[in-house]
Amino acid sequence: MGEMEKNNRIFKGILVLALILILAGSGSIYYFRLDAPVFFPHYYDLRVQRDDMYAENLVLRYVTNAYDTREVTAAQFLELPEVMLFASEREEAIFSWESQEKGVPGEIHGRYSVRKVYVRNLSIPEEVQVDGKVIRNLKVQFDDGSEMTVDIGELHLYEPQRKEEESPYEHVSSSGSSDGTSLTVYRMLEELTLTETKSPLADKLKGRLDWRIDEKLPEEAVGHVYGERSLLNVSSEVLPGEDSMDAYAVFDVHPQLTFMDGEGKRFTQRFYNMRSQAENYSFSGLRAFIRERGRRDE
Amino acid sequence: MSKGYRKIFWGTILVSFLSPGGSISLVFVLIGWTILTSGIGALAEHSASGSFKRLEKVAVAAAAVSLVAGVLYELLLMRFPPIVYYPIVVMAVELILFHGIFAASYEYFSGIEDAGTARMAEEKDRSYMVLMGIALVVLSVFYTFNHSVTGVLGFFASLISKIYLLGSMHELKKACEEEKSIEEEQPTA
């Protein structure tokens, strides 16, 4: 029976190993478990449309436990309580019967899942003034009836300016690349002076976005005089960020430049294509982000 | 004896390759466990020691664990996260059962002084346990961290251990058949 006794020892060893693995695994599950979803910081310049119901889709991202079955169904900006927003975690599904996806949404990374919330119907009633409004807090409702208020980052709302007169510059080209670079070129039709650059989120995105006007930092470019037919190049580059909070920040900024002509008339122009790219999330990266966020919230 | 191993072989196929998910596969898994248990019963009829008889109860317990855990999985996923390890528990219960079958087979073949088949049972048992051990480790890493590479490795490790188990049952069946034909050709005086 000697050989079989050896087998019995292996058998017992494997059973003990299975038990240890289950206990250690269960311990890890509880150790990494989040009490509540954690939203990534969002830095958006958000154009508000008045006429088109589905004009702008605001996409917000958060991290929750893997296989969390709760889904966000509604959202409300605390700074704009009169505006109720429709939210869904299903792309292109405004009504439930349009939903194609089945199962729990999200991208699973280890014990966590990165989820996207599509906030729709960002049309705001005429009587509500939003230009220049900053949103920092969002109340989200889940399909199980629970709700939570989260620090969303900073959403800077603005209304597009109506163009009444002919522009003193013309658009030449715009490009955005998946490597995070973008370039927009305008041609000046008359002599213009750059008098102001406005990008309220620049400070928040120091480690993530480098944007330049003709290769110069925006503050250095102010005062530059553009001759007739000269070109204005606005370029940007997405940077990886210094820490996990920075790295996982979600942004889409639209800096505004103000020009003045010889008669003292001002013209403003927004620039686009400066947004964070699809992230390469990882379990360790998400873990570092959650810890950093928790430390800062304390 | 060969009938018993044949039933275990077919029962294992139904149990292993149809995880209890939908109601139809649940029926097949139930049929699989029934065939497997009756196979052990058939072995028990030919064995004097009672080891196979005890394994019938283990088989019923293994069937209950695999069916109940499979059904509860969806219901408990959010409320009781360690339920993700139910396949590990099922594998461990299967290991208890099949190690038992190998050990009882070893005992039986040693009893009838067929040392070659007894040694084969003992060796197959050991290799099967090592394969299952590897699958358990790799799969538990996968269930904990949802790591796709370990998921694929774990799937193949458990597939290989199942195929190895089926091959072993087939060889034990063949050994019994050979023994029977030798007995028929050379009846003992």
JSON list of C-alpha atoms in Angstrom, two decimals, chain B residues 13-122:
[
{"chain": "B", "resi": 13, "resn": "ILE", "atom": "CA", "xyz": [-18.63, 13.12, -20.37]},
{"chain": "B", "resi": 14, "resn": "LEU", "atom": "CA", "xyz": [-22.16, 14.41, -19.68]},
{"chain": "B", "resi": 15, "resn": "VAL", "atom": "CA", "xyz": [-21.18, 15.92, -16.32]},
{"chain": "B", "resi": 16, "resn": "SER", "atom": "CA", "xyz": [-17.95, 17.55, -17.51]},
{"chain": "B", "resi": 17, "resn": "PHE", "atom": "CA", "xyz": [-18.81, 19.00, -20.85]},
{"chain": "B", "resi": 18, "resn": "LEU", "atom": "CA", "xyz": [-22.21, 20.44, -20.07]},
{"chain": "B", "resi": 19, "resn": "SER", "atom": "CA", "xyz": [-21.94, 22.93, -17.24]},
{"chain": "B", "resi": 20, "resn": "PRO", "atom": "CA", "xyz": [-25.23, 23.47, -15.41]},
{"chain": "B", "resi": 21, "resn": "GLY", "atom": "CA", "xyz": [-26.41, 26.72, -16.98]},
{"chain": "B", "resi": 22, "resn": "GLY", "atom": "CA", "xyz": [-29.59, 26.41, -18.98]},
{"chain": "B", "resi": 23, "resn": "SER", "atom": "CA", "xyz": [-32.40, 24.05, -18.03]},
{"chain": "B", "resi": 24, "resn": "ILE", "atom": "CA", "xyz": [-31.63, 21.64, -20.91]},
{"chain": "B", "resi": 25, "resn": "SER", "atom": "CA", "xyz": [-27.96, 21.22, -19.97]},
{"chain": "B", "resi": 26, "resn": "LEU", "atom": "CA", "xyz": [-29.09, 20.85, -16.36]},
{"chain": "B", "resi": 27, "resn": "VAL", "atom": "CA", "xyz": [-31.12, 17.80, -17.44]},
{"chain": "B", "resi": 28, "resn": "PHE", "atom": "CA", "xyz": [-28.07, 16.31, -19.22]},
{"chain": "B", "resi": 29, "resn": "VAL", "atom": "CA", "xyz": [-25.87, 16.92, -16.18]},
{"chain": "B", "resi": 30, "resn": "LEU", "atom": "CA", "xyz": [-28.48, 15.23, -13.99]},
{"chain": "B", "resi": 31, "resn": "ILE", "atom": "CA", "xyz": [-28.58, 12.27, -16.39]},
{"chain": "B", "resi": 32, "resn": "GLY", "atom": "CA", "xyz": [-24.75, 12.23, -16.35]},
{"chain": "B", "resi": 33, "resn": "TRP", "atom": "CA", "xyz": [-24.60, 12.01, -12.57]},
{"chain": "B", "resi": 34, "resn": "THR", "atom": "CA", "xyz": [-27.23, 9.26, -12.56]},
{"chain": "B", "resi": 35, "resn": "ILE", "atom": "CA", "xyz": [-25.23, 7.18, -15.09]},
{"chain": "B", "resi": 36, "resn": "LEU", "atom": "CA", "xyz": [-21.99, 7.84, -13.16]},
{"chain": "B", "resi": 37, "resn": "THR", "atom": "CA", "xyz": [-23.55, 6.80, -9.85]},
{"chain": "B", "resi": 38, "resn": "SER", "atom": "CA", "xyz": [-25.03, 3.64, -11.35]},
{"chain": "B", "resi": 39, "resn": "GLY", "atom": "CA", "xyz": [-21.58, 2.86, -12.79]},
{"chain": "B", "resi": 40, "resn": "ILE", "atom": "CA", "xyz": [-20.11, 3.04, -9.29]},
{"chain": "B", "resi": 41, "resn": "GLY", "atom": "CA", "xyz": [-23.02, 0.84, -8.15]},
{"chain": "B", "resi": 42, "resn": "ALA", "atom": "CA", "xyz": [-22.09, -1.71, -10.82]},
{"chain": "B", "resi": 43, "resn": "LEU", "atom": "CA", "xyz": [-18.49, -1.73, -9.59]},
{"chain": "B", "resi": 44, "resn": "ALA", "atom": "CA", "xyz": [-19.71, -2.13, -6.01]},
{"chain": "B", "resi": 45, "resn": "GLU", "atom": "CA", "xyz": [-21.58, -5.32, -6.97]},
{"chain": "B", "resi": 46, "resn": "HIS", "atom": "CA", "xyz": [-18.31, -6.94, -8.06]},
{"chain": "B", "resi": 47, "resn": "SER", "atom": "CA", "xyz": [-16.15, -5.69, -5.24]},
{"chain": "B", "resi": 48, "resn": "ALA", "atom": "CA", "xyz": [-16.15, -7.27, -1.83]},
{"chain": "B", "resi": 49, "resn": "SER", "atom": "CA", "xyz": [-14.45, -4.47, 0.09]},
{"chain": "B", "resi": 50, "resn": "GLY", "atom": "CA", "xyz": [-17.31, -1.94, 0.23]},
{"chain": "B", "resi": 51, "resn": "SER", "atom": "CA", "xyz": [-15.12, 0.95, -1.00]},
{"chain": "B", "resi": 52, "resn": "PHE", "atom": "CA", "xyz": [-17.19, 1.39, -4.14]},
{"chain": "B", "resi": 53, "resn": "LYS", "atom": "CA", "xyz": [-20.40, 1.24, -2.07]},
{"chain": "B", "resi": 54, "resn": "ARG", "atom": "CA", "xyz": [-19.18, 4.21, -0.01]},
{"chain": "B", "resi": 55, "resn": "LEU", "atom": "CA", "xyz": [-18.35, 6.09, -3.22]},
{"chain": "B", "resi": 56, "resn": "GLU", "atom": "CA", "xyz": [-21.98, 5.93, -4.34]},
{"chain": "B", "resi": 57, "resn": "LYS", "atom": "CA", "xyz": [-22.81, 8.34, -1.51]},
{"chain": "B", "resi": 58, "resn": "VAL", "atom": "CA", "xyz": [-19.88, 10.58, -2.46]},
{"chain": "B", "resi": 59, "resn": "ALA", "atom": "CA", "xyz": [-21.20, 10.64, -6.06]},
{"chain": "B", "resi": 60, "resn": "VAL", "atom": "CA", "xyz": [-24.66, 11.74, -4.85]},
{"chain": "B", "resi": 61, "resn": "ALA", "atom": "CA", "xyz": [-23.03, 14.48, -2.75]},
{"chain": "B", "resi": 62, "resn": "ALA", "atom": "CA", "xyz": [-20.89, 15.60, -5.72]},
{"chain": "B", "resi": 63, "resn": "ALA", "atom": "CA", "xyz": [-23.97, 15.74, -7.94]},
{"chain": "B", "resi": 64, "resn": "ALA", "atom": "CA", "xyz": [-25.82, 17.81, -5.34]},
{"chain": "B", "resi": 65, "resn": "VAL", "atom": "CA", "xyz": [-22.89, 20.25, -4.96]},
{"chain": "B", "resi": 66, "resn": "SER", "atom": "CA", "xyz": [-22.44, 20.75, -8.70]},
{"chain": "B", "resi": 67, "resn": "LEU", "atom": "CA", "xyz": [-26.15, 21.20, -9.43]},
{"chain": "B", "resi": 68, "resn": "VAL", "atom": "CA", "xyz": [-27.05, 23.40, -6.45]},
{"chain": "B", "resi": 69, "resn": "ALA", "atom": "CA", "xyz": [-23.99, 25.64, -6.74]},
{"chain": "B", "resi": 70, "resn": "GLY", "atom": "CA", "xyz": [-24.56, 26.09, -10.46]},
{"chain": "B", "resi": 71, "resn": "VAL", "atom": "CA", "xyz": [-28.13, 27.21, -9.90]},
{"chain": "B", "resi": 72, "resn": "LEU", "atom": "CA", "xyz": [-27.25, 29.49, -6.96]},
{"chain": "B", "resi": 73, "resn": "TYR", "atom": "CA", "xyz": [-24.35, 31.12, -8.82]},
{"chain": "B", "resi": 74, "resn": "GLU", "atom": "CA", "xyz": [-26.39, 33.74, -10.67]},
{"chain": "B", "resi": 75, "resn": "LEU", "atom": "CA", "xyz": [-28.56, 34.49, -7.64]},
{"chain": "B", "resi": 76, "resn": "LEU", "atom": "CA", "xyz": [-25.71, 34.97, -5.21]},
{"chain": "B", "resi": 77, "resn": "LEU", "atom": "CA", "xyz": [-23.08, 36.64, -7.38]},
{"chain": "B", "resi": 78, "resn": "MET", "atom": "CA", "xyz": [-23.54, 40.12, -5.91]},
{"chain": "B", "resi": 79, "resn": "ARG", "atom": "CA", "xyz": [-24.63, 39.19, -2.39]},
{"chain": "B", "resi": 80, "resn": "PHE", "atom": "CA", "xyz": [-21.99, 36.57, -1.76]},
{"chain": "B", "resi": 81, "resn": "PRO", "atom": "CA", "xyz": [-18.95, 37.22, -4.00]},
{"chain": "B", "resi": 82, "resn": "PRO", "atom": "CA", "xyz": [-16.99, 34.06, -2.98]},
{"chain": "B", "resi": 83, "resn": "ILE", "atom": "CA", "xyz": [-19.62, 32.11, -4.97]},
{"chain": "B", "resi": 84, "resn": "VAL", "atom": "CA", "xyz": [-17.26, 32.69, -7.94]},
{"chain": "B", "resi": 85, "resn": "TYR", "atom": "CA", "xyz": [-15.23, 29.79, -6.51]},
{"chain": "B", "resi": 86, "resn": "TYR", "atom": "CA", "xyz": [-18.04, 27.27, -6.90]},
{"chain": "B", "resi": 87, "resn": "PRO", "atom": "CA", "xyz": [-16.30, 25.59, -9.89]},
{"chain": "B", "resi": 88, "resn": "ILE", "atom": "CA", "xyz": [-13.26, 25.05, -7.61]},
{"chain": "B", "resi": 89, "resn": "VAL", "atom": "CA", "xyz": [-15.51, 23.43, -5.00]},
{"chain": "B", "resi": 90, "resn": "VAL", "atom": "CA", "xyz": [-17.09, 21.25, -7.71]},
{"chain": "B", "resi": 91, "resn": "MET", "atom": "CA", "xyz": [-13.62, 20.27, -8.98]},
{"chain": "B", "resi": 92, "resn": "ALA", "atom": "CA", "xyz": [-12.52, 19.43, -5.42]},
{"chain": "B", "resi": 93, "resn": "VAL", "atom": "CA", "xyz": [-15.60, 17.26, -4.91]},
{"chain": "B", "resi": 94, "resn": "GLU", "atom": "CA", "xyz": [-14.94, 15.52, -8.24]},
{"chain": "B", "resi": 95, "resn": "LEU", "atom": "CA", "xyz": [-11.36, 14.98, -7.15]},
{"chain": "B", "resi": 96, "resn": "ILE", "atom": "CA", "xyz": [-12.60, 13.30, -3.95]},
{"chain": "B", "resi": 97, "resn": "LEU", "atom": "CA", "xyz": [-14.86, 11.06, -6.03]},
{"chain": "B", "resi": 98, "resn": "PHE", "atom": "CA", "xyz": [-12.39, 10.07, -8.75]},
{"chain": "B", "resi": 99, "resn": "HIS", "atom": "CA", "xyz": [-9.46, 9.60, -6.38]},
{"chain": "B", "resi": 100, "resn": "GLY", "atom": "CA", "xyz": [-11.86, 7.34, -4.47]},
{"chain": "B", "resi": 101, "resn": "ILE", "atom": "CA", "xyz": [-12.63, 5.40, -7.68]},
{"chain": "B", "resi": 102, "resn": "PHE", "atom": "CA", "xyz": [-8.93, 4.99, -8.46]},
{"chain": "B", "resi": 103, "resn": "ALA", "atom": "CA", "xyz": [-8.13, 3.95, -4.88]},
{"chain": "B", "resi": 104, "resn": "ALA", "atom": "CA", "xyz": [-10.99, 1.43, -4.78]},
{"chain": "B", "resi": 105, "resn": "SER", "atom": "CA", "xyz": [-9.92, 0.12, -8.21]},
{"chain": "B", "resi": 106, "resn": "TYR", "atom": "CA", "xyz": [-6.35, -0.28, -6.92]},
{"chain": "B", "resi": 107, "resn": "GLU", "atom": "CA", "xyz": [-7.70, -2.16, -3.94]},
{"chain": "B", "resi": 108, "resn": "TYR", "atom": "CA", "xyz": [-9.88, -4.37, -6.17]},
{"chain": "B", "resi": 109, "resn": "PHE", "atom": "CA", "xyz": [-7.15, -5.24, -8.69]},
{"chain": "B", "resi": 110, "resn": "SER", "atom": "CA", "xyz": [-4.62, -5.83, -5.90]},
{"chain": "B", "resi": 111, "resn": "GLY", "atom": "CA", "xyz": [-7.21, -8.14, -4.30]},
{"chain": "B", "resi": 112, "resn": "ILE", "atom": "CA", "xyz": [-7.53, -10.26, -7.45]},
{"chain": "B", "resi": 113, "resn": "GLU", "atom": "CA", "xyz": [-3.75, -10.22, -7.78]},
{"chain": "B", "resi": 114, "resn": "ASP", "atom": "CA", "xyz": [-3.69, -8.20, -10.99]},
{"chain": "B", "resi": 115, "resn": "ALA", "atom": "CA", "xyz": [-0.67, -6.14, -10.03]},
{"chain": "B", "resi": 116, "resn": "GLY", "atom": "CA", "xyz": [-0.29, -4.56, -13.47]},
{"chain": "B", "resi": 117, "resn": "THR", "atom": "CA", "xyz": [-3.77, -3.00, -13.52]},
{"chain": "B", "resi": 118, "resn": "ALA", "atom": "CA", "xyz": [-3.49, -2.07, -9.86]},
{"chain": "B", "resi": 119, "resn": "ARG", "atom": "CA", "xyz": [-0.26, -0.20, -10.60]},
{"chain": "B", "resi": 120, "resn": "MET", "atom": "CA", "xyz": [-1.89, 1.47, -13.61]},
{"chain": "B", "resi": 121, "resn": "ALA", "atom": "CA", "xyz": [-4.79, 2.67, -11.42]},
{"chain": "B", "resi": 122, "resn": "GLU", "atom": "CA", "xyz": [-2.36, 4.05, -8.88]}
]
